[in-house]
mmCIF file of C-alpha atoms in Angstrom:
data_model
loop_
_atom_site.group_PDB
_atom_site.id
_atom_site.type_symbol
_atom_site.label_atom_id
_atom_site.label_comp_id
_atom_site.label_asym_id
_atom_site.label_seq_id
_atom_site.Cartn_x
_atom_site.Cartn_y
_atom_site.Cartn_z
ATOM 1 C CA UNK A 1 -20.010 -63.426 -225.352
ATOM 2 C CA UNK A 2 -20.543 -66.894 -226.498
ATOM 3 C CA UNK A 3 -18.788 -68.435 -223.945
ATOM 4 C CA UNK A 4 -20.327 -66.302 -221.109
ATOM 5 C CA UNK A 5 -24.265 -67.671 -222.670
ATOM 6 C CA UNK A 6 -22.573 -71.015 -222.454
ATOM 7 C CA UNK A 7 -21.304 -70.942 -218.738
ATOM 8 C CA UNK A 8 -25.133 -69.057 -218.046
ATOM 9 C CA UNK A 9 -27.253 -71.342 -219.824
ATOM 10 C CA UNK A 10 -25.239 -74.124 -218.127
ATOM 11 C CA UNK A 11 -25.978 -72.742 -214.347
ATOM 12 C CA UNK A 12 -29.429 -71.938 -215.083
ATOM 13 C CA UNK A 13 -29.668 -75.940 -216.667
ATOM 14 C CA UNK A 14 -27.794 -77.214 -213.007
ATOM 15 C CA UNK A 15 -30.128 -75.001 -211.160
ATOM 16 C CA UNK A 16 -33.694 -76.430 -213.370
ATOM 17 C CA UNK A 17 -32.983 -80.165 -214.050
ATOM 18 C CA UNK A 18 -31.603 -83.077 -212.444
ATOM 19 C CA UNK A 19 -29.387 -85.041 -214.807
ATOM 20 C CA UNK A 20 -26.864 -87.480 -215.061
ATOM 21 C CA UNK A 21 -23.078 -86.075 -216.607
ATOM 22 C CA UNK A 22 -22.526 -86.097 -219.313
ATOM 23 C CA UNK A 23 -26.214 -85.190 -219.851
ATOM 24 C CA UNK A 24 -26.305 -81.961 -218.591
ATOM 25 C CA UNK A 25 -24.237 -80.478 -220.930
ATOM 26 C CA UNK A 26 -26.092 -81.829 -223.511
ATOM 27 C CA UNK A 27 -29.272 -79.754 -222.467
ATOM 28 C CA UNK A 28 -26.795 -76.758 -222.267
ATOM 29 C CA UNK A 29 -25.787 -77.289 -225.463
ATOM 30 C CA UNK A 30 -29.352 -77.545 -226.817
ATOM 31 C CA UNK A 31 -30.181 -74.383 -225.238
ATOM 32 C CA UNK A 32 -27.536 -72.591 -226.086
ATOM 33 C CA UNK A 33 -28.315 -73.473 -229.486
ATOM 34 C CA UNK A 34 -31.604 -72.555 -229.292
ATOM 35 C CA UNK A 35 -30.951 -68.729 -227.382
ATOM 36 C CA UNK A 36 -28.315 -68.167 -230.753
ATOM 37 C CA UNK A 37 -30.918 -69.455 -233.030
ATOM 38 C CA UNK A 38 -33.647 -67.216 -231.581
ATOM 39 C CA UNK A 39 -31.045 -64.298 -231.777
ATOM 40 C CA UNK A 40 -30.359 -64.284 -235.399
ATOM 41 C CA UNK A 41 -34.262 -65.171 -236.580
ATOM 42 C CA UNK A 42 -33.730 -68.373 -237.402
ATOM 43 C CA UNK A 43 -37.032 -71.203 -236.896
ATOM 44 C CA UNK A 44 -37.254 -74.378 -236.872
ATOM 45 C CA UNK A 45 -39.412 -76.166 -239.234
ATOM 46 C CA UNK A 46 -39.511 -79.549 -241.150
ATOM 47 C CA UNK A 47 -40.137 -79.734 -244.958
ATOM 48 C CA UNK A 48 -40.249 -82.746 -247.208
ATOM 49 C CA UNK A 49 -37.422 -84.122 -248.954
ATOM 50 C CA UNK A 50 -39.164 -87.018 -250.973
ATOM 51 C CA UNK A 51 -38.353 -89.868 -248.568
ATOM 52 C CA UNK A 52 -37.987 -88.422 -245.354
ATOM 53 C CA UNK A 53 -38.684 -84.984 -243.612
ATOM 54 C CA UNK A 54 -35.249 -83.028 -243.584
ATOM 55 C CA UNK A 55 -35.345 -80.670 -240.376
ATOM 56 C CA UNK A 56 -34.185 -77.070 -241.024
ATOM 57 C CA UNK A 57 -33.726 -74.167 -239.773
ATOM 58 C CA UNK A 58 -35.376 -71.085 -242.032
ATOM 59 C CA UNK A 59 -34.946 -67.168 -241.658
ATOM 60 C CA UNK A 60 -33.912 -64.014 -243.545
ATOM 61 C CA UNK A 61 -36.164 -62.090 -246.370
ATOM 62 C CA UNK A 62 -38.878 -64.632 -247.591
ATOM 63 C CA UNK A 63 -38.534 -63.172 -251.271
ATOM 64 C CA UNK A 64 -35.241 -62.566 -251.571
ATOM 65 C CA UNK A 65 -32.675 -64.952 -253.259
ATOM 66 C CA UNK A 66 -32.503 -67.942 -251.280
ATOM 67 C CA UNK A 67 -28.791 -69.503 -249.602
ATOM 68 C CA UNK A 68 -28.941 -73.131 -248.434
ATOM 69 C CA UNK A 69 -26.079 -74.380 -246.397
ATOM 70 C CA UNK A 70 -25.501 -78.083 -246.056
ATOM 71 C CA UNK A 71 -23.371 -79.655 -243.344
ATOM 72 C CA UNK A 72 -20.621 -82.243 -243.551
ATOM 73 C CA UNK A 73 -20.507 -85.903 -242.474
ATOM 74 C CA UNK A 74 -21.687 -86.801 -238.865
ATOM 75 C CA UNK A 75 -22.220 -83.019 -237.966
ATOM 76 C CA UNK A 76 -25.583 -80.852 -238.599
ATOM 77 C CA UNK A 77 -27.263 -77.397 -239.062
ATOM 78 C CA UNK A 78 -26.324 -75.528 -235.847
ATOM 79 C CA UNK A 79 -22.573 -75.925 -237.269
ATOM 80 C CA UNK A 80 -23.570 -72.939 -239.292
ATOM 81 C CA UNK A 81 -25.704 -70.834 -237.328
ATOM 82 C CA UNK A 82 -23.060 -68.217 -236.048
ATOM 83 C CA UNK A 83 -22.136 -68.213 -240.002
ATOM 84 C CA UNK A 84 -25.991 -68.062 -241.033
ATOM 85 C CA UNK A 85 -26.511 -64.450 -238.934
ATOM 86 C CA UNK A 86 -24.401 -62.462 -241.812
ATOM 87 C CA UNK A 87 -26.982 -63.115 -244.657
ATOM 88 C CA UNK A 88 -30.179 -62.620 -243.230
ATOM 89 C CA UNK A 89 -30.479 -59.474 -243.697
ATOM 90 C CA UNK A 90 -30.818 -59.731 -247.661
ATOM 91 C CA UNK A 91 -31.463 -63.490 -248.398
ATOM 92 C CA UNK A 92 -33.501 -66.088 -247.641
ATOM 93 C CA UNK A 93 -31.627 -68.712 -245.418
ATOM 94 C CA UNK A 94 -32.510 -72.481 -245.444
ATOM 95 C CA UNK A 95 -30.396 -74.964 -243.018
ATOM 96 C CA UNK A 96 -30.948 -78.539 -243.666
ATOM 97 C CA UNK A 97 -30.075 -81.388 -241.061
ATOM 98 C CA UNK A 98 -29.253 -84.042 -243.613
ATOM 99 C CA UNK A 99 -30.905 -87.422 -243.695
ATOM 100 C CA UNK A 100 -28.938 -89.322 -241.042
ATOM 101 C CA UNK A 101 -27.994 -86.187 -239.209
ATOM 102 C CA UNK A 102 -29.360 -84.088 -236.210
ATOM 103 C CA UNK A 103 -33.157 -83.705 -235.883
ATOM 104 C CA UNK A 104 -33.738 -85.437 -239.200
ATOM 105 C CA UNK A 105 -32.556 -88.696 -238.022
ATOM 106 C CA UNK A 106 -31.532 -92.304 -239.500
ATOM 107 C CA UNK A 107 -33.341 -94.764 -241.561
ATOM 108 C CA UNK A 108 -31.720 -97.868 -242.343
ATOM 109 C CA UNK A 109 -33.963 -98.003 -245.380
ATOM 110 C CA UNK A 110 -32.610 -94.859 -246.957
ATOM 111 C CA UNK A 111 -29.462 -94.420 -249.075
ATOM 112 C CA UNK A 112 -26.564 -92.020 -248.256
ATOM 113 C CA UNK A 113 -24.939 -91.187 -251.245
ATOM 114 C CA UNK A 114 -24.496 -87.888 -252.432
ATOM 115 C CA UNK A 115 -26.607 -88.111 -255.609
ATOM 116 C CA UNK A 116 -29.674 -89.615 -252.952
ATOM 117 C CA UNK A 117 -28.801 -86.646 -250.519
ATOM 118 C CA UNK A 118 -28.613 -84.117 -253.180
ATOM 119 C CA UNK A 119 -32.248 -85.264 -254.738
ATOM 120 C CA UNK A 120 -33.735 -84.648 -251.215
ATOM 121 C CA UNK A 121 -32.270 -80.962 -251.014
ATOM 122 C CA UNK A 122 -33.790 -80.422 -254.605
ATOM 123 C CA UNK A 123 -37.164 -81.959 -253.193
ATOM 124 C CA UNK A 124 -37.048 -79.780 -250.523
ATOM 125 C CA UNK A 125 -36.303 -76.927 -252.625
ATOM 126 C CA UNK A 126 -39.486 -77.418 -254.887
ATOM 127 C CA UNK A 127 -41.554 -78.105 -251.820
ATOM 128 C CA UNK A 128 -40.706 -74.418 -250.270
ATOM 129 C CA UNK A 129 -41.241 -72.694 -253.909
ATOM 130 C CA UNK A 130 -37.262 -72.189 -254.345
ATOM 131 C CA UNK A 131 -36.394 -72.348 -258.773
ATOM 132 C CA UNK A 132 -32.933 -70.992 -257.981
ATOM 133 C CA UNK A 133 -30.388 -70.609 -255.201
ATOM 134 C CA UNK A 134 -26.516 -70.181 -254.142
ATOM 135 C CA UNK A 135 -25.953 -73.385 -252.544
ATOM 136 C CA UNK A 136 -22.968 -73.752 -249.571
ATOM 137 C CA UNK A 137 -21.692 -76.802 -248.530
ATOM 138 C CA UNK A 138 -18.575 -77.992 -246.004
ATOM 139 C CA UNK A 139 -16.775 -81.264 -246.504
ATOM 140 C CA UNK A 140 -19.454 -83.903 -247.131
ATOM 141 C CA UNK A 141 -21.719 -81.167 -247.916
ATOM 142 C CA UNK A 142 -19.749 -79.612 -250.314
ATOM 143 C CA UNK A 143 -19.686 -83.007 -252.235
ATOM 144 C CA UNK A 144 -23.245 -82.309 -251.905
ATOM 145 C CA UNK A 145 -23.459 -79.180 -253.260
ATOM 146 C CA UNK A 146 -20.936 -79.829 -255.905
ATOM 147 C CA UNK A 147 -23.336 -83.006 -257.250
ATOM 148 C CA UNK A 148 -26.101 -80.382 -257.559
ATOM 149 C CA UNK A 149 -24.613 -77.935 -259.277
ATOM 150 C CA UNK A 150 -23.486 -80.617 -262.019
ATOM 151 C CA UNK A 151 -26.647 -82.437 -262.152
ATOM 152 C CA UNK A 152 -29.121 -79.563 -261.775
ATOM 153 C CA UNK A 153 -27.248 -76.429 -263.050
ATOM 154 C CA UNK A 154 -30.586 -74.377 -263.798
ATOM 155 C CA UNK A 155 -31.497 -74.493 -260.280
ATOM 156 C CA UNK A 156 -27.892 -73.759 -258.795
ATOM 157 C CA UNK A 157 -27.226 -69.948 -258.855
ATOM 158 C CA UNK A 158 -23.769 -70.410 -257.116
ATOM 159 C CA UNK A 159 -21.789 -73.221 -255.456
ATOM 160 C CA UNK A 160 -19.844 -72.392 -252.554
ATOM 161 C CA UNK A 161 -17.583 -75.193 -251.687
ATOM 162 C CA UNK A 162 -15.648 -75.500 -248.196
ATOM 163 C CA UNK A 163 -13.031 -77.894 -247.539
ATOM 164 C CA UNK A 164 -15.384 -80.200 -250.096
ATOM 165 C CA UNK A 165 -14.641 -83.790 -250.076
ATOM 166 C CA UNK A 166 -15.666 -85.340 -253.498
ATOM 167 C CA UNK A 167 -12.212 -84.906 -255.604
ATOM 168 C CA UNK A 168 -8.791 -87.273 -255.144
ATOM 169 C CA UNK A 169 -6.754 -85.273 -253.472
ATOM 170 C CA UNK A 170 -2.988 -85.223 -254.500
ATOM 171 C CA UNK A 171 -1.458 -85.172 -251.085
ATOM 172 C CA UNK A 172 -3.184 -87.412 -248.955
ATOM 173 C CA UNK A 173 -4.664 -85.799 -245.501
ATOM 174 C CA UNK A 174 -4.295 -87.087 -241.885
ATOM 175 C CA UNK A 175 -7.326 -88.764 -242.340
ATOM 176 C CA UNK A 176 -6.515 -90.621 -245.309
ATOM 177 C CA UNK A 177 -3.266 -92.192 -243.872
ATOM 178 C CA UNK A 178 -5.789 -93.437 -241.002
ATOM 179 C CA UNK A 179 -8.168 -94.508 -243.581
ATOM 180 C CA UNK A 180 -5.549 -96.339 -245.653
ATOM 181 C CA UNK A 181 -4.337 -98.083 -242.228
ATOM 182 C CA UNK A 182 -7.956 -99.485 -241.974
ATOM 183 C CA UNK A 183 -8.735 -96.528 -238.934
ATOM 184 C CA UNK A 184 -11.501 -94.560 -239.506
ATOM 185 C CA UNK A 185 -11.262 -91.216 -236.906
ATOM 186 C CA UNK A 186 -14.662 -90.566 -237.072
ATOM 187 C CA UNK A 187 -15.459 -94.308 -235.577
ATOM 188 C CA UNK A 188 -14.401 -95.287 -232.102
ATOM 189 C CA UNK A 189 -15.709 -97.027 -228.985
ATOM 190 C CA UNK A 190 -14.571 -94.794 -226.037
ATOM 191 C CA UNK A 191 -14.107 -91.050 -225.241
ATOM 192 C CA UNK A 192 -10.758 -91.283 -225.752
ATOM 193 C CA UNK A 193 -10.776 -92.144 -229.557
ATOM 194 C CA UNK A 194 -13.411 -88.990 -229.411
ATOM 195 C CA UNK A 195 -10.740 -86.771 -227.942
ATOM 196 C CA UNK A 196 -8.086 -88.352 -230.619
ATOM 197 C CA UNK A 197 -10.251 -87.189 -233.341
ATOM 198 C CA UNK A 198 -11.620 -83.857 -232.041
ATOM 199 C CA UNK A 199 -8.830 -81.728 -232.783
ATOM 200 C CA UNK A 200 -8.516 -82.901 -236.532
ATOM 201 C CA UNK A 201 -11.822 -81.320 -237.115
ATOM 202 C CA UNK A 202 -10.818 -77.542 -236.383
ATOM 203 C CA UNK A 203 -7.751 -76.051 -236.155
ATOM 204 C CA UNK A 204 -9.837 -73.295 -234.051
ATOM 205 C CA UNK A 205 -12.650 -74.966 -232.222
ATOM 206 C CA UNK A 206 -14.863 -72.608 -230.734
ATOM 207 C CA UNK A 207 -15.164 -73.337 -227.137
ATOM 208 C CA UNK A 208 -16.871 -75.326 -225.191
ATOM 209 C CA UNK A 209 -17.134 -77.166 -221.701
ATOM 210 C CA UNK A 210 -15.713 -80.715 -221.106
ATOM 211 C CA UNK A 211 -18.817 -81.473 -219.987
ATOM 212 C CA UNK A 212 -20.363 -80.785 -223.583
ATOM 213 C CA UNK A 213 -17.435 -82.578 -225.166
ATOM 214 C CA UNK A 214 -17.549 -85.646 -223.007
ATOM 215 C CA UNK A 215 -21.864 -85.271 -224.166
ATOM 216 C CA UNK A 216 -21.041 -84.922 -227.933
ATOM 217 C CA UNK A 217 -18.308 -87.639 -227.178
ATOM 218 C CA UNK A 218 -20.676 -90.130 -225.908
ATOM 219 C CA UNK A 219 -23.212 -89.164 -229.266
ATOM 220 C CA UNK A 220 -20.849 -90.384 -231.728
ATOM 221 C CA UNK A 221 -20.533 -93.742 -229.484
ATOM 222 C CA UNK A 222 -23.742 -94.354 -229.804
ATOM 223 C CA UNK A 223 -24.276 -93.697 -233.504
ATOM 224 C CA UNK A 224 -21.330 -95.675 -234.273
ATOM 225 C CA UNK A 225 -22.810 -98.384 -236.568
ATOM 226 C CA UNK A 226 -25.159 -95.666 -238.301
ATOM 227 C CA UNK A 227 -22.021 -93.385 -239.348
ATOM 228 C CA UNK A 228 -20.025 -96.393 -240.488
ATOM 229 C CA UNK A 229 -23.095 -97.114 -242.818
ATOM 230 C CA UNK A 230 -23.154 -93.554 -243.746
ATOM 231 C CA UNK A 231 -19.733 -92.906 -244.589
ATOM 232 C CA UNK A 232 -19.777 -95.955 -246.396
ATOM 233 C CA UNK A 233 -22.317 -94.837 -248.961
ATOM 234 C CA UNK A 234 -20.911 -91.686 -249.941
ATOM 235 C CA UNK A 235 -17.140 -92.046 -249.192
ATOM 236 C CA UNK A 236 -15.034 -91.890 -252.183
ATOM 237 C CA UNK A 237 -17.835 -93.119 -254.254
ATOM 238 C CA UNK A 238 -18.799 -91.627 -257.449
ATOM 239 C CA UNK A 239 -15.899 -89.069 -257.164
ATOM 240 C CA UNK A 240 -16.524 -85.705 -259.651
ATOM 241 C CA UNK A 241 -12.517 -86.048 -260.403
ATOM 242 C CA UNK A 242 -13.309 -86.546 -264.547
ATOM 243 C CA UNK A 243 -16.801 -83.839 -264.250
ATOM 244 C CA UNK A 244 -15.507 -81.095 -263.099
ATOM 245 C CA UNK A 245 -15.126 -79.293 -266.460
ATOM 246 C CA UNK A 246 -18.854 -79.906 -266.653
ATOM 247 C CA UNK A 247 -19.640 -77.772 -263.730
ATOM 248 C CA UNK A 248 -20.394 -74.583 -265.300
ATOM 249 C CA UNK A 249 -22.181 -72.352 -262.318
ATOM 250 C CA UNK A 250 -19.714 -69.785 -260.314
ATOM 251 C CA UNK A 251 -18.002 -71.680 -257.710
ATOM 252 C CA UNK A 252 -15.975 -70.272 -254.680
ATOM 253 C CA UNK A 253 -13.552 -73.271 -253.210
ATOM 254 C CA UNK A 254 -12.872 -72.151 -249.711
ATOM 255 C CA UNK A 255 -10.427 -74.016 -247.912
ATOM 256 C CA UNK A 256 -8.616 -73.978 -244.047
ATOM 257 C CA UNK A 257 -4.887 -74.901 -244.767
ATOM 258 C CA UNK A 258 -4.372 -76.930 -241.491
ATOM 259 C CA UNK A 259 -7.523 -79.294 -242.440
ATOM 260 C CA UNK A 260 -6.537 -82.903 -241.194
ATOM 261 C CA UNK A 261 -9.708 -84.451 -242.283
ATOM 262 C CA UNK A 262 -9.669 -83.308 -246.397
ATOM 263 C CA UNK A 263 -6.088 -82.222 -247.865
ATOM 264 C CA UNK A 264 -6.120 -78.697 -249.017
ATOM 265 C CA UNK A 265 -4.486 -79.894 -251.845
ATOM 266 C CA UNK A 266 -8.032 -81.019 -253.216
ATOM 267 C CA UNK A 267 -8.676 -76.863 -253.528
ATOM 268 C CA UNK A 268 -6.729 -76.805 -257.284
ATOM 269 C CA UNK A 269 -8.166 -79.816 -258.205
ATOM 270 C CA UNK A 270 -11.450 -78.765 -257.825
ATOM 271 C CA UNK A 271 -10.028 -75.099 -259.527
ATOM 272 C CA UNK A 272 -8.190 -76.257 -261.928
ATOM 273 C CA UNK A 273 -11.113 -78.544 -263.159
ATOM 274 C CA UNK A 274 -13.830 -76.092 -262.796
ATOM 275 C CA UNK A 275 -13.866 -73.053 -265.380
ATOM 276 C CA UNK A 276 -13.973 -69.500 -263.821
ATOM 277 C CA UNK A 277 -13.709 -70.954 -260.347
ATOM 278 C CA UNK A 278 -12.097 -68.921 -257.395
ATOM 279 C CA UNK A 279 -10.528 -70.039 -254.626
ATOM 280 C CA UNK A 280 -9.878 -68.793 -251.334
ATOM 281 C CA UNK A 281 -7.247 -70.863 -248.711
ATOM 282 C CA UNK A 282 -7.236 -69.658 -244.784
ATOM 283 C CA UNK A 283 -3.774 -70.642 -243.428
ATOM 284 C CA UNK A 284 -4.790 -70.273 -240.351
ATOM 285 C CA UNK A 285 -7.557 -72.587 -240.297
ATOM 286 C CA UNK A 286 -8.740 -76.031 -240.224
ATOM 287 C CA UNK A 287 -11.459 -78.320 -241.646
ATOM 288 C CA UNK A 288 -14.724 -75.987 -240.765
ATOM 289 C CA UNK A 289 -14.192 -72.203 -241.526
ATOM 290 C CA UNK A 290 -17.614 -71.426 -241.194
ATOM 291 C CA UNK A 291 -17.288 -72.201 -237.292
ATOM 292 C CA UNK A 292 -13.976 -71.591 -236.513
ATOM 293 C CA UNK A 293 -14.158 -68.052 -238.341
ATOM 294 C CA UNK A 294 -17.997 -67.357 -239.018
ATOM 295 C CA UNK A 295 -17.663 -63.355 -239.738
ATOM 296 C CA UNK A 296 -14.594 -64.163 -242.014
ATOM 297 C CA UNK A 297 -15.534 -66.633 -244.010
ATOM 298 C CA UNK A 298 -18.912 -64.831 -244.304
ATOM 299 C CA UNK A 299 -17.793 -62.049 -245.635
ATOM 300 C CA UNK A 300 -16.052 -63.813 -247.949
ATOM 301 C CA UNK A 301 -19.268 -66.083 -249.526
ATOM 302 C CA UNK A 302 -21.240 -62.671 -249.448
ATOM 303 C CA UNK A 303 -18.709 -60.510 -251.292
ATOM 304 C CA UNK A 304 -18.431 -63.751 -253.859
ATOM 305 C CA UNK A 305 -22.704 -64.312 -253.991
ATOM 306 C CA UNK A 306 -23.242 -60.831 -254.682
ATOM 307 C CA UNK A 307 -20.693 -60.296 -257.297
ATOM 308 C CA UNK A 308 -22.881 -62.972 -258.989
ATOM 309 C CA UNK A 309 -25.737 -60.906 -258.138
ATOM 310 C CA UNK A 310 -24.218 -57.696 -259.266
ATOM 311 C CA UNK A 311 -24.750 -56.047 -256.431
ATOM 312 C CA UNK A 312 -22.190 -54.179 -254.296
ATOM 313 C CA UNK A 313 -20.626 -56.672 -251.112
ATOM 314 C CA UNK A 314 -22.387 -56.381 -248.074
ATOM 315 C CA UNK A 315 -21.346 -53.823 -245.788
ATOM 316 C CA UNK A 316 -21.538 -55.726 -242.118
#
């Protein structure tokens, strides 16, 4: 189904607009996203996150417990839109595009670390009238949502985190033999070095047209020197290695076994330091569960959040 929307909303784009490639399926992209956030009643709306407005996308029951996913490093919000759809039936959904990310943008001003990021999410959280809620975070965003729930524990009802950098990791990932080389994946000057470092973010990328790849490819060109500031902020600094027994909210670690980009053997370090906390490992997945298997790893967070709400696991 998601493909066929694709291939439609990228005739009706050929048909509409005159556009160079790869630009084209850029505007496909954008409207695809846009039809799939329409679907599942999610809006689009800005809020303040102290230093600059974060961009998010908002749905589900206004007064019902609120869920706020955060995105990793170089991605944004529409990475968890298909994922999003499962809980808006009974909570209130909050998507924030990161400073530095998506619709929210860069300012060489700002910082990036995760303790600056994390203060902007609990601005944000004040400004829409939220004391509490289960917080979900992949990769960088995990990190994220792991700083809040140490530093902010009365306003964190759950942490959820998925394929979460912000540990050491024993075994060292693909990505960290690059980094140790000097070679950062996520930074390169060509299409090629896009299509290099593609696959190491999924092990089951949902699909998409070449043309949309060679757009998204030609994104991360142009963002190059913002993303090497970025990941230079909040890489590897201020690790949570020696906190972790201080993190006393429930916590789900969720992890896809075939992630390139963080070693799944960071899932027991975070479990092992973290009292009470469960863990659940995909084999068959990579870096991003929550796109290559939205219902799945749904289901999963839900049946975890509502044990916490002692309620009985959504039936979807």
């Amino acid at each position: 189904m998601k493909k066929l929307l694709l291939l439609g909303t990228l005739a009706a784009v050929g048909i509409t607009t005159v556009a160079t490639y790869p630009a084209l399926g850029g505007y496909a992209y954008h409207l695809t996203m846009a039809a799939e956030r329409t679907l599942y009643g999610l809006d689009k709306s800005s809020v303040d996150g102290g230093d600059i407005r974060l961009v998010t996308l908002q749905g589900g029951v206004q007064n019902a417990p609120a869920v706020i996913m955060i995105h990793g490093y170089s991605a944004d919000k529409d990475v968890w839109i298909r994922f999003a759809r499962h809980f808006t039936d009974r909570y209130r959904v909050i998507i924030v595009d990161l400073a530095g990310h998506g619709e929210t943008g860069f300012d060489s001003k700002l910082k990036y670390d995760t303790t600056s990021q994390s203060s902007r999410v609990l601005h944000a959280m004040n400004q829409l009238g939220i004391e509490r809620a289960h917080i979900i975070g992949n990769s960088m965003g995990g990190f994220i949502a792991a700083r809040l729930a140490h530093d902010h524990p009365q306003r964190i009802l759950s942490a959820t985190l998925i394929d979460a950098a912000g540990v050491t990791s024993p075994r060292p990932s693909v990505m960290g033999k690059l980094l140790a080389k000097g070679e950062n994946p996520f930074l390169f000057s060509d299409r090629e070095g896009f299509y290099r470092f593609y696959p190491m973010t999924m092990a089951k990328a949902p699909w998409m047209p070449s043309i949309t790849l060679d757009w998204i490819a030609d994104q991360y060109i142009a963002r190059q020197s913002q993303l090497a500031r970025i990941f230079n902020d909040f890489h590897n600094v201020n690790l949570l290695d020696n906190q972790l027994a201080d993190i006393r909210v429930p916590t789900l670690v969720m992890w896809g076994a075939k992630d390139e980009l963080v070693s799944v053997s960071a899932a027991d370090v975070w479990c092992q330091g973290i009292v009470g906390c469960q863990q659940v490992i995909y084999d068959d997945l990579g870096h991003m569960p929550m796109l290559e298997a939205p219902t799945r790893s749904a289901h999963d967070v839900l049946a975890f959040i509502e044990k916490q709400n002692n309620t009985a696991p959504a039936n979807k």
